[in-house]
Amino acid sequence: MLPPSPLQDRLLRVRGTVQGVGFRPFVHRVASELGVRGWVRNDAQGVLLRAVGEPALLDELASRVLHRAPVAARVVGADWVEAAADAPAPERGFLIHESREAVGAIETSIPVDLAPCSDCRRELRDPDNRRHGYAFINCTQCGPRYSLIESLPYDRPRTTMRCFAMCPSCRSEYEDPADRRFHAEPNACPVCGPRVRLVSPDGEPLAEGPSALQAAAAALCGGRIVAVKGVGGFHLMVDATDPDAVAELRRRKHREEKPFAVMFRDPAMLEAWVEVTPDALALLMSPAAPIVLLPARVDSRLAAGVAPGNPLVGAMLPSSPLHLLLLQSLDRPVIATSANLAEEPLCTEDAEALSRLAGIADLLLGHDRPVARPVDDSVVRPVFGGSPILLRRARGYAPTALALPARLPLPLLCAGAQMKATLAVAYGDRVVLSPHLGDLGGAATLEVYRRTAATLGTLVAADFGGVVCDKHPDYASTRFAEASGLPCLPVQHHLAHVLAVLLEHRQSADDVLGVAWDGTGYGEDGTVWGGEFIHLRGGRALRFARLLPFRLPGGEAAVRDARRVAYALVHALGGERGGALAARRGLTVLETEVLNTLLNRGLHAPVCSSVGRLFDGVGALLGLGRRNAYEGQVPLAVELAAWRAVPSRETLPFAVHWHDGDGLWELDWRPAVLAILERPDADPAAQAAAFHRGLAAALVEVACRSGARTVALAGGCFQNALLLSLSESALGAAGRRVLLARDLPPNDGAIPAGQALAALWNLSTVESAVRTRDAGMPPSVTSPRSP
């Protein structure tokens, strides 16, 4: 019989999202099962555990920590480090130690808010359980995290739950290593925890606890608008089957046509109203519990005002115990939209909601658990045969960290863009993106943006050495960066889009063609870019190709009115076609004269190369939409029409030609527009589908001319599931490796991540081919000027 191996004393450093997810109790259970003695604690770098045992058992402990962590955890590294002299292992057993106060930058990931787990749902329904019907039930595997954290490491005294002292029963669970709520920091029950309350618009208390939930449900059935406080702020809720109630919500909220999200009680109700695939259902029932865009059933009885002219429903399941309890007594779905006026930030506290929602909500269902910061709902779009597109990264997804390919010398604040704003803190070898914050056009959203910048810096204890921003001089985020007093690095918008995709895939900036298509971005030449092909070689970025530029008559007015873009496209073709188009699309004689003046003189008609604006113009040409009541409405109409089309191989023609003066290739849309004009009676859906196929084919032609073997697709236009699928498929058939946004949105919500990588690589400018040749960088091997 072999003698036992000598015991070893080791320290294991675990990094990633390992706080607030039941990781210390998990380590405690594994160590106890293996007979390893020691301790585990949270600290600024994540989780540290000391283990004493036979070498084989310690290796098994490390393996389970790395590969069998709790579902909500995200382990990015587990490494043995040199054992320190302090805090030796106990003589027997395994302990959970108190967290160490942070010293210096905090490198652990901030935990995200999680929907109720199956165990908590079961207890919520169990009449014999002491938490039966309790709206704040949670455990180590679910419940609020980011929305209640005030500082790290993650412990109850550093959260908004610090004002709720645990009763003896909750304290016993919290201290019992065998209990599911062992060190569950938001642990509470009806005796000691937060309480639900229903109040009138003037703040008069109407009911508490279960009675408040029942009264709120009755009000919803009666067609009233109820503001409901969830994990990260308030929703406005109303009966989604009541046309009058939905119309009144739109009137009060000043939201003309933008679709509302709809909350369904459970999967059975969901499947009766929308078309649900197994993959989509898995997303809806995941711990993140996002809104998922799904087609409505043909027999759906949702009010037409829920999503006017749009067959897609933003479907969601209850994401908190409070929502579960409220919906369980309803036999119909309800709208669940952000509780704010259009373009304002979420309301988070009861007193704030009473003030800001005056005249909007008929009742407020709130509670006394403070929300540390607003967190909106995440939005995901499934893609047939592909990975889903993350449209809005918020609750359940953010602020999970992403890894940088190397360490930054100093912490940086990455300010992001203007629309779909987020910001990020980049430090060490990681970048932490905030949840979605909204558009920075309003003072209230800008204030939330400023507070979030301060919050993220505080949470990771970062002393910023600089700030990275967009090159657009008029973005509120750029002005914020410039006013910070820190060294400022401006990064070109579309380059940041491409770099965000490269960051996700840990791809170097060498022999990659980045295709960045969106609505608007400030170009290096001062024009509006948005149809860019950026060739990354040897750590440099070259503008290899662009969409053929055209003018936007009236500037921002053309962004809102797609008919202006359509008229500009037709005007660029020459001839007398503009008059017929104006008559068909409802432009008056005076409006037409004004557009002609703007286009002929180039006054207040900025030049753009934007694919997003091209979609606007084509949508108006095809009669699929006239105005964008919300961002991307007309382009979405073009995509939805294309999905309806009878399958065909018809393709609208696009040309790809060399522009000698600017030294780049151009994707010429004029043949496609001319083809549309020559067939005014053609089926708009068929033309929309042919437009998508032609655009994807032209993209592939440019990619092949570049010689790059890897192509990264970025920018808001790739929220279009059809364009994305066609492009990915055609590029793959052409032998290209395709990189897509997956953990980040393709839209401006990912810009801060790209800015972080730009700073790390010192790559902030997209060079023109002409300047590059003068500087000695050779043109692409497929350029006419190549040797």
mmCIF file of N, CA, C and O in Angstrom, residues 360-434:
data_model
loop_
_atom_site.group_PDB
_atom_site.id
_atom_site.type_symbol
_atom_site.label_atom_id
_atom_site.label_comp_id
_atom_site.label_asym_id
_atom_site.label_seq_id
_atom_site.Cartn_x
_atom_site.Cartn_y
_atom_site.Cartn_z
ATOM 1 N N ILE A 360 -49.276 60.511 -16.450
ATOM 2 C CA ILE A 360 -49.074 59.333 -17.301
ATOM 3 C C ILE A 360 -49.658 58.095 -16.624
ATOM 4 O O ILE A 360 -50.475 57.388 -17.205
ATOM 5 N N ALA A 361 -49.232 57.808 -15.397
ATOM 6 C CA ALA A 361 -49.671 56.604 -14.690
ATOM 7 C C ALA A 361 -50.895 56.910 -13.831
ATOM 8 O O ALA A 361 -50.956 57.942 -13.158
ATOM 9 N N ASP A 362 -51.865 55.981 -13.846
ATOM 10 C CA ASP A 362 -53.047 56.108 -12.988
ATOM 11 C C ASP A 362 -52.769 55.604 -11.583
ATOM 12 O O ASP A 362 -53.387 56.066 -10.615
ATOM 13 N N LEU A 363 -51.840 54.644 -11.464
ATOM 14 C CA LEU A 363 -51.454 54.074 -10.173
ATOM 15 C C LEU A 363 -49.967 53.738 -10.215
ATOM 16 O O LEU A 363 -49.414 53.503 -11.294
ATOM 17 N N LEU A 364 -49.340 53.684 -9.026
ATOM 18 C CA LEU A 364 -47.938 53.294 -8.932
ATOM 19 C C LEU A 364 -47.803 52.115 -7.985
ATOM 20 O O LEU A 364 -48.188 52.204 -6.814
ATOM 21 N N LEU A 365 -47.272 51.008 -8.506
ATOM 22 C CA LEU A 365 -46.965 49.840 -7.691
ATOM 23 C C LEU A 365 -45.463 49.866 -7.434
ATOM 24 O O LEU A 365 -44.662 49.504 -8.292
ATOM 25 N N GLY A 366 -45.076 50.327 -6.253
ATOM 26 C CA GLY A 366 -43.664 50.490 -5.926
ATOM 27 C C GLY A 366 -43.254 49.630 -4.756
ATOM 28 O O GLY A 366 -43.975 48.719 -4.334
ATOM 29 N N HIS A 367 -42.085 49.913 -4.210
ATOM 30 C CA HIS A 367 -41.601 49.188 -3.036
ATOM 31 C C HIS A 367 -40.475 49.987 -2.401
ATOM 32 O O HIS A 367 -40.032 51.006 -2.941
ATOM 33 N N ASP A 368 -40.013 49.533 -1.238
ATOM 34 C CA ASP A 368 -39.045 50.308 -0.459
ATOM 35 C C ASP A 368 -37.611 49.775 -0.575
ATOM 36 O O ASP A 368 -36.757 50.150 0.222
ATOM 37 N N ARG A 369 -37.332 48.917 -1.563
ATOM 38 C CA ARG A 369 -35.942 48.529 -1.813
ATOM 39 C C ARG A 369 -35.346 49.528 -2.802
ATOM 40 O O ARG A 369 -35.772 49.594 -3.950
ATOM 41 N N PRO A 370 -34.357 50.315 -2.387
ATOM 42 C CA PRO A 370 -33.792 51.324 -3.305
ATOM 43 C C PRO A 370 -33.108 50.684 -4.505
ATOM 44 O O PRO A 370 -32.513 49.606 -4.410
ATOM 45 N N VAL A 371 -33.187 51.355 -5.641
ATOM 46 C CA VAL A 371 -32.471 50.964 -6.856
ATOM 47 C C VAL A 371 -31.236 51.853 -6.952
ATOM 48 O O VAL A 371 -31.347 53.077 -7.009
ATOM 49 N N ALA A 372 -30.070 51.241 -6.944
ATOM 50 C CA ALA A 372 -28.835 52.021 -6.944
ATOM 51 C C ALA A 372 -28.634 52.767 -8.259
ATOM 52 O O ALA A 372 -28.052 53.848 -8.284
ATOM 53 N N ARG A 373 -29.092 52.177 -9.370
ATOM 54 C CA ARG A 373 -28.934 52.809 -10.684
ATOM 55 C C ARG A 373 -29.926 52.178 -11.650
ATOM 56 O O ARG A 373 -30.284 51.002 -11.506
ATOM 57 N N PRO A 374 -30.392 52.937 -12.647
ATOM 58 C CA PRO A 374 -31.373 52.380 -13.596
ATOM 59 C C PRO A 374 -30.763 51.320 -14.484
ATOM 60 O O PRO A 374 -29.615 51.434 -14.922
ATOM 61 N N VAL A 375 -31.536 50.275 -14.755
ATOM 62 C CA VAL A 375 -31.121 49.212 -15.668
ATOM 63 C C VAL A 375 -32.322 48.860 -16.535
ATOM 64 O O VAL A 375 -33.346 48.395 -16.029
ATOM 65 N N ASP A 376 -32.199 49.095 -17.834
ATOM 66 C CA ASP A 376 -33.286 48.826 -18.768
ATOM 67 C C ASP A 376 -33.308 47.348 -19.146
ATOM 68 O O ASP A 376 -32.397 46.586 -18.807
ATOM 69 N N ASP A 377 -34.343 46.945 -19.875
ATOM 70 C CA ASP A 377 -34.446 45.572 -20.357
ATOM 71 C C ASP A 377 -33.534 45.367 -21.564
ATOM 72 O O ASP A 377 -33.410 46.246 -22.424
ATOM 73 N N SER A 378 -32.912 44.207 -21.641
ATOM 74 C CA SER A 378 -32.130 43.851 -22.822
ATOM 75 C C SER A 378 -33.076 43.411 -23.935
ATOM 76 O O SER A 378 -34.188 42.944 -23.678
ATOM 77 N N VAL A 379 -32.606 43.547 -25.187
ATOM 78 C CA VAL A 379 -33.416 43.176 -26.349
ATOM 79 C C VAL A 379 -32.570 42.303 -27.274
ATOM 80 O O VAL A 379 -31.431 42.648 -27.593
ATOM 81 N N VAL A 380 -33.148 41.168 -27.692
ATOM 82 C CA VAL A 380 -32.454 40.200 -28.535
ATOM 83 C C VAL A 380 -33.331 39.872 -29.734
ATOM 84 O O VAL A 380 -34.559 39.765 -29.614
ATOM 85 N N ARG A 381 -32.693 39.705 -30.885
ATOM 86 C CA ARG A 381 -33.422 39.301 -32.093
ATOM 87 C C ARG A 381 -32.889 37.969 -32.590
ATOM 88 O O ARG A 381 -31.715 37.865 -32.957
ATOM 89 N N PRO A 382 -33.717 36.932 -32.626
ATOM 90 C CA PRO A 382 -33.253 35.653 -33.180
ATOM 91 C C PRO A 382 -32.983 35.777 -34.673
ATOM 92 O O PRO A 382 -33.597 36.581 -35.374
ATOM 93 N N VAL A 383 -32.054 34.960 -35.160
ATOM 94 C CA VAL A 383 -31.725 34.898 -36.578
ATOM 95 C C VAL A 383 -31.888 33.458 -37.024
ATOM 96 O O VAL A 383 -31.286 32.549 -36.444
ATOM 97 N N PHE A 384 -32.713 33.245 -38.055
ATOM 98 C CA PHE A 384 -32.958 31.886 -38.532
ATOM 99 C C PHE A 384 -31.649 31.249 -38.989
ATOM 100 O O PHE A 384 -30.953 31.777 -39.864
ATOM 101 N N GLY A 385 -31.302 30.131 -38.370
ATOM 102 C CA GLY A 385 -30.100 29.410 -38.753
ATOM 103 C C GLY A 385 -28.810 30.013 -38.239
ATOM 104 O O GLY A 385 -27.726 29.546 -38.586
ATOM 105 N N GLY A 386 -28.896 31.065 -37.414
ATOM 106 C CA GLY A 386 -27.683 31.711 -36.908
ATOM 107 C C GLY A 386 -27.811 32.095 -35.456
ATOM 108 O O GLY A 386 -28.819 31.822 -34.794
ATOM 109 N N SER A 387 -26.782 32.743 -34.939
ATOM 110 C CA SER A 387 -26.798 33.197 -33.559
ATOM 111 C C SER A 387 -27.671 34.442 -33.429
ATOM 112 O O SER A 387 -27.771 35.244 -34.374
ATOM 113 N N PRO A 388 -28.314 34.653 -32.292
ATOM 114 C CA PRO A 388 -29.168 35.826 -32.120
ATOM 115 C C PRO A 388 -28.362 37.120 -32.113
ATOM 116 O O PRO A 388 -27.170 37.129 -31.802
ATOM 117 N N ILE A 389 -29.035 38.208 -32.470
ATOM 118 C CA ILE A 389 -28.432 39.531 -32.465
ATOM 119 C C ILE A 389 -28.832 40.235 -31.177
ATOM 120 O O ILE A 389 -30.026 40.371 -30.880
ATOM 121 N N LEU A 390 -27.860 40.682 -30.416
ATOM 122 C CA LEU A 390 -28.119 41.441 -29.192
ATOM 123 C C LEU A 390 -28.304 42.909 -29.589
ATOM 124 O O LEU A 390 -27.345 43.582 -29.967
ATOM 125 N N LEU A 391 -29.534 43.392 -29.539
ATOM 126 C CA LEU A 391 -29.830 44.753 -29.968
ATOM 127 C C LEU A 391 -29.603 45.766 -28.861
ATOM 128 O O LEU A 391 -29.188 46.898 -29.127
ATOM 129 N N ARG A 392 -29.920 45.390 -27.644
ATOM 130 C CA ARG A 392 -29.708 46.280 -26.495
ATOM 131 C C ARG A 392 -29.114 45.455 -25.369
ATOM 132 O O ARG A 392 -29.723 44.491 -24.900
ATOM 133 N N ARG A 393 -27.945 45.842 -24.909
ATOM 134 C CA ARG A 393 -27.232 45.095 -23.868
ATOM 135 C C ARG A 393 -27.457 45.810 -22.540
ATOM 136 O O ARG A 393 -26.894 46.864 -22.289
ATOM 137 N N ALA A 394 -28.297 45.212 -21.700
ATOM 138 C CA ALA A 394 -28.650 45.864 -20.439
ATOM 139 C C ALA A 394 -28.864 44.786 -19.371
ATOM 140 O O ALA A 394 -27.963 43.972 -19.146
ATOM 141 N N ARG A 395 -30.050 44.768 -18.729
ATOM 142 C CA ARG A 395 -30.273 43.843 -17.621
ATOM 143 C C ARG A 395 -29.968 42.399 -18.031
ATOM 144 O O ARG A 395 -30.379 41.920 -19.058
ATOM 145 N N GLY A 396 -29.212 41.716 -17.177
ATOM 146 C CA GLY A 396 -28.868 40.321 -17.404
ATOM 147 C C GLY A 396 -27.608 40.107 -18.216
ATOM 148 O O GLY A 396 -27.038 39.016 -18.177
ATOM 149 N N TYR A 397 -27.172 41.128 -18.957
ATOM 150 C CA TYR A 397 -25.971 41.021 -19.788
ATOM 151 C C TYR A 397 -24.875 41.989 -19.353
ATOM 152 O O TYR A 397 -23.692 41.666 -19.459
ATOM 153 N N ALA A 398 -25.260 43.156 -18.925
ATOM 154 C CA ALA A 398 -24.282 44.184 -18.544
ATOM 155 C C ALA A 398 -24.358 44.411 -17.037
ATOM 156 O O ALA A 398 -25.428 44.288 -16.429
ATOM 157 N N PRO A 399 -23.191 44.753 -16.439
ATOM 158 C CA PRO A 399 -21.911 45.138 -17.029
ATOM 159 C C PRO A 399 -20.851 44.030 -17.026
ATOM 160 O O PRO A 399 -19.752 44.226 -16.504
ATOM 161 N N THR A 400 -21.157 42.872 -17.594
ATOM 162 C CA THR A 400 -20.151 41.811 -17.694
ATOM 163 C C THR A 400 -18.922 42.303 -18.456
ATOM 164 O O THR A 400 -19.053 42.954 -19.490
ATOM 165 N N ALA A 401 -17.735 41.992 -17.947
ATOM 166 C CA ALA A 401 -16.488 42.474 -18.546
ATOM 167 C C ALA A 401 -16.109 41.658 -19.777
ATOM 168 O O ALA A 401 -16.465 40.487 -19.900
ATOM 169 N N LEU A 402 -15.384 42.305 -20.691
ATOM 170 C CA LEU A 402 -14.771 41.635 -21.834
ATOM 171 C C LEU A 402 -13.259 41.738 -21.688
ATOM 172 O O LEU A 402 -12.747 42.730 -21.177
ATOM 173 N N ALA A 403 -12.563 40.719 -22.175
ATOM 174 C CA ALA A 403 -11.109 40.680 -22.036
ATOM 175 C C ALA A 403 -10.435 41.478 -23.141
ATOM 176 O O ALA A 403 -10.809 41.379 -24.308
ATOM 177 N N LEU A 404 -9.446 42.274 -22.765
ATOM 178 C CA LEU A 404 -8.567 42.935 -23.728
ATOM 179 C C LEU A 404 -7.393 42.003 -24.040
ATOM 180 O O LEU A 404 -6.997 41.194 -23.192
ATOM 181 N N PRO A 405 -6.791 42.120 -25.228
ATOM 182 C CA PRO A 405 -5.687 41.220 -25.581
ATOM 183 C C PRO A 405 -4.375 41.524 -24.861
ATOM 184 O O PRO A 405 -3.430 40.742 -24.951
ATOM 185 N N ALA A 406 -4.303 42.645 -24.174
ATOM 186 C CA ALA A 406 -3.103 42.996 -23.396
ATOM 187 C C ALA A 406 -3.533 43.976 -22.316
ATOM 188 O O ALA A 406 -4.690 44.422 -22.277
ATOM 189 N N ARG A 407 -2.604 44.318 -21.434
ATOM 190 C CA ARG A 407 -2.942 45.209 -20.324
ATOM 191 C C ARG A 407 -2.699 46.664 -20.713
ATOM 192 O O ARG A 407 -1.715 47.002 -21.371
ATOM 193 N N LEU A 408 -3.618 47.506 -20.280
ATOM 194 C CA LEU A 408 -3.455 48.946 -20.457
ATOM 195 C C LEU A 408 -2.539 49.496 -19.370
ATOM 196 O O LEU A 408 -2.611 49.047 -18.208
ATOM 197 N N PRO A 409 -1.720 50.487 -19.687
ATOM 198 C CA PRO A 409 -0.853 51.056 -18.653
ATOM 199 C C PRO A 409 -1.614 51.874 -17.622
ATOM 200 O O PRO A 409 -1.194 51.958 -16.472
ATOM 201 N N LEU A 410 -2.747 52.486 -18.033
ATOM 202 C CA LEU A 410 -3.548 53.318 -17.141
ATOM 203 C C LEU A 410 -5.033 53.058 -17.386
ATOM 204 O O LEU A 410 -5.429 52.754 -18.517
ATOM 205 N N PRO A 411 -5.875 53.187 -16.364
ATOM 206 C CA PRO A 411 -7.318 53.055 -16.582
ATOM 207 C C PRO A 411 -7.836 54.169 -17.493
ATOM 208 O O PRO A 411 -7.385 55.319 -17.413
ATOM 209 N N LEU A 412 -8.789 53.817 -18.348
ATOM 210 C CA LEU A 412 -9.361 54.766 -19.292
ATOM 211 C C LEU A 412 -10.881 54.756 -19.191
ATOM 212 O O LEU A 412 -11.492 53.711 -18.970
ATOM 213 N N LEU A 413 -11.466 55.928 -19.391
ATOM 214 C CA LEU A 413 -12.910 56.036 -19.544
ATOM 215 C C LEU A 413 -13.199 56.127 -21.034
ATOM 216 O O LEU A 413 -12.626 56.968 -21.730
ATOM 217 N N CYS A 414 -14.079 55.266 -21.528
ATOM 218 C CA CYS A 414 -14.438 55.257 -22.956
ATOM 219 C C CYS A 414 -15.854 55.810 -23.077
ATOM 220 O O CYS A 414 -16.809 55.206 -22.581
ATOM 221 N N ALA A 415 -15.976 56.962 -23.740
ATOM 222 C CA ALA A 415 -17.201 57.764 -23.655
ATOM 223 C C ALA A 415 -18.313 57.327 -24.593
ATOM 224 O O ALA A 415 -19.452 57.767 -24.439
ATOM 225 N N GLY A 416 -18.015 56.493 -25.601
ATOM 226 C CA GLY A 416 -19.070 56.008 -26.469
ATOM 227 C C GLY A 416 -19.509 57.019 -27.509
ATOM 228 O O GLY A 416 -18.745 57.886 -27.937
ATOM 229 N N ALA A 417 -20.779 56.913 -27.924
ATOM 230 C CA ALA A 417 -21.306 57.741 -29.002
ATOM 231 C C ALA A 417 -22.470 58.587 -28.494
ATOM 232 O O ALA A 417 -22.492 58.981 -27.325
ATOM 233 N N GLN A 418 -23.452 58.848 -29.340
ATOM 234 C CA GLN A 418 -24.588 59.701 -29.001
ATOM 235 C C GLN A 418 -25.876 58.897 -28.896
ATOM 236 O O GLN A 418 -26.615 59.029 -27.935
ATOM 237 N N MET A 419 -26.156 58.080 -29.907
ATOM 238 C CA MET A 419 -27.363 57.256 -29.928
ATOM 239 C C MET A 419 -27.065 55.912 -29.271
ATOM 240 O O MET A 419 -25.943 55.426 -29.299
ATOM 241 N N LYS A 420 -28.100 55.343 -28.657
ATOM 242 C CA LYS A 420 -27.935 54.052 -27.974
ATOM 243 C C LYS A 420 -26.690 54.082 -27.084
ATOM 244 O O LYS A 420 -25.875 53.152 -27.055
ATOM 245 N N ALA A 421 -26.570 55.149 -26.337
ATOM 246 C CA ALA A 421 -25.322 55.421 -25.618
ATOM 247 C C ALA A 421 -25.045 54.387 -24.535
ATOM 248 O O ALA A 421 -25.936 53.938 -23.814
ATOM 249 N N THR A 422 -23.784 54.023 -24.467
ATOM 250 C CA THR A 422 -23.207 53.304 -23.337
ATOM 251 C C THR A 422 -21.849 53.947 -23.103
ATOM 252 O O THR A 422 -21.377 54.741 -23.919
ATOM 253 N N LEU A 423 -21.221 53.607 -22.007
ATOM 254 C CA LEU A 423 -19.829 54.003 -21.791
ATOM 255 C C LEU A 423 -19.111 52.845 -21.119
ATOM 256 O O LEU A 423 -19.738 51.848 -20.746
ATOM 257 N N ALA A 424 -17.807 52.959 -21.020
ATOM 258 C CA ALA A 424 -17.040 51.831 -20.502
ATOM 259 C C ALA A 424 -15.852 52.312 -19.695
ATOM 260 O O ALA A 424 -15.338 53.411 -19.897
ATOM 261 N N VAL A 425 -15.420 51.442 -18.788
ATOM 262 C CA VAL A 425 -14.170 51.621 -18.063
ATOM 263 C C VAL A 425 -13.228 50.524 -18.540
ATOM 264 O O VAL A 425 -13.556 49.328 -18.490
ATOM 265 N N ALA A 426 -12.070 50.913 -19.048
ATOM 266 C CA ALA A 426 -11.055 49.964 -19.493
ATOM 267 C C ALA A 426 -9.866 50.059 -18.550
ATOM 268 O O ALA A 426 -9.315 51.146 -18.351
ATOM 269 N N TYR A 427 -9.498 48.938 -17.968
ATOM 270 C CA TYR A 427 -8.391 48.934 -17.010
ATOM 271 C C TYR A 427 -7.794 47.536 -16.959
ATOM 272 O O TYR A 427 -8.484 46.541 -17.174
ATOM 273 N N GLY A 428 -6.495 47.495 -16.734
ATOM 274 C CA GLY A 428 -5.841 46.195 -16.729
ATOM 275 C C GLY A 428 -6.038 45.513 -18.069
ATOM 276 O O GLY A 428 -5.791 46.088 -19.123
ATOM 277 N N ASP A 429 -6.536 44.281 -18.027
ATOM 278 C CA ASP A 429 -6.744 43.519 -19.257
ATOM 279 C C ASP A 429 -8.223 43.317 -19.540
ATOM 280 O O ASP A 429 -8.637 42.329 -20.124
ATOM 281 N N ARG A 430 -9.053 44.290 -19.123
ATOM 282 C CA ARG A 430 -10.493 44.122 -19.333
ATOM 283 C C ARG A 430 -11.160 45.455 -19.620
ATOM 284 O O ARG A 430 -10.615 46.530 -19.340
ATOM 285 N N VAL A 431 -12.354 45.368 -20.184
ATOM 286 C CA VAL A 431 -13.183 46.546 -20.412
ATOM 287 C C VAL A 431 -14.591 46.217 -19.916
ATOM 288 O O VAL A 431 -15.132 45.153 -20.220
ATOM 289 N N VAL A 432 -15.150 47.109 -19.129
ATOM 290 C CA VAL A 432 -16.477 46.919 -18.534
ATOM 291 C C VAL A 432 -17.427 47.938 -19.148
ATOM 292 O O VAL A 432 -17.275 49.145 -18.943
ATOM 293 N N LEU A 433 -18.405 47.461 -19.908
ATOM 294 C CA LEU A 433 -19.396 48.334 -20.529
ATOM 295 C C LEU A 433 -20.602 48.509 -19.627
ATOM 296 O O LEU A 433 -21.085 47.561 -19.011
ATOM 297 N N SER A 434 -21.092 49.722 -19.584
ATOM 298 C CA SER A 434 -22.329 49.992 -18.851
ATOM 299 C C SER A 434 -23.507 49.359 -19.580
ATOM 300 O O SER A 434 -23.429 49.047 -20.770
#
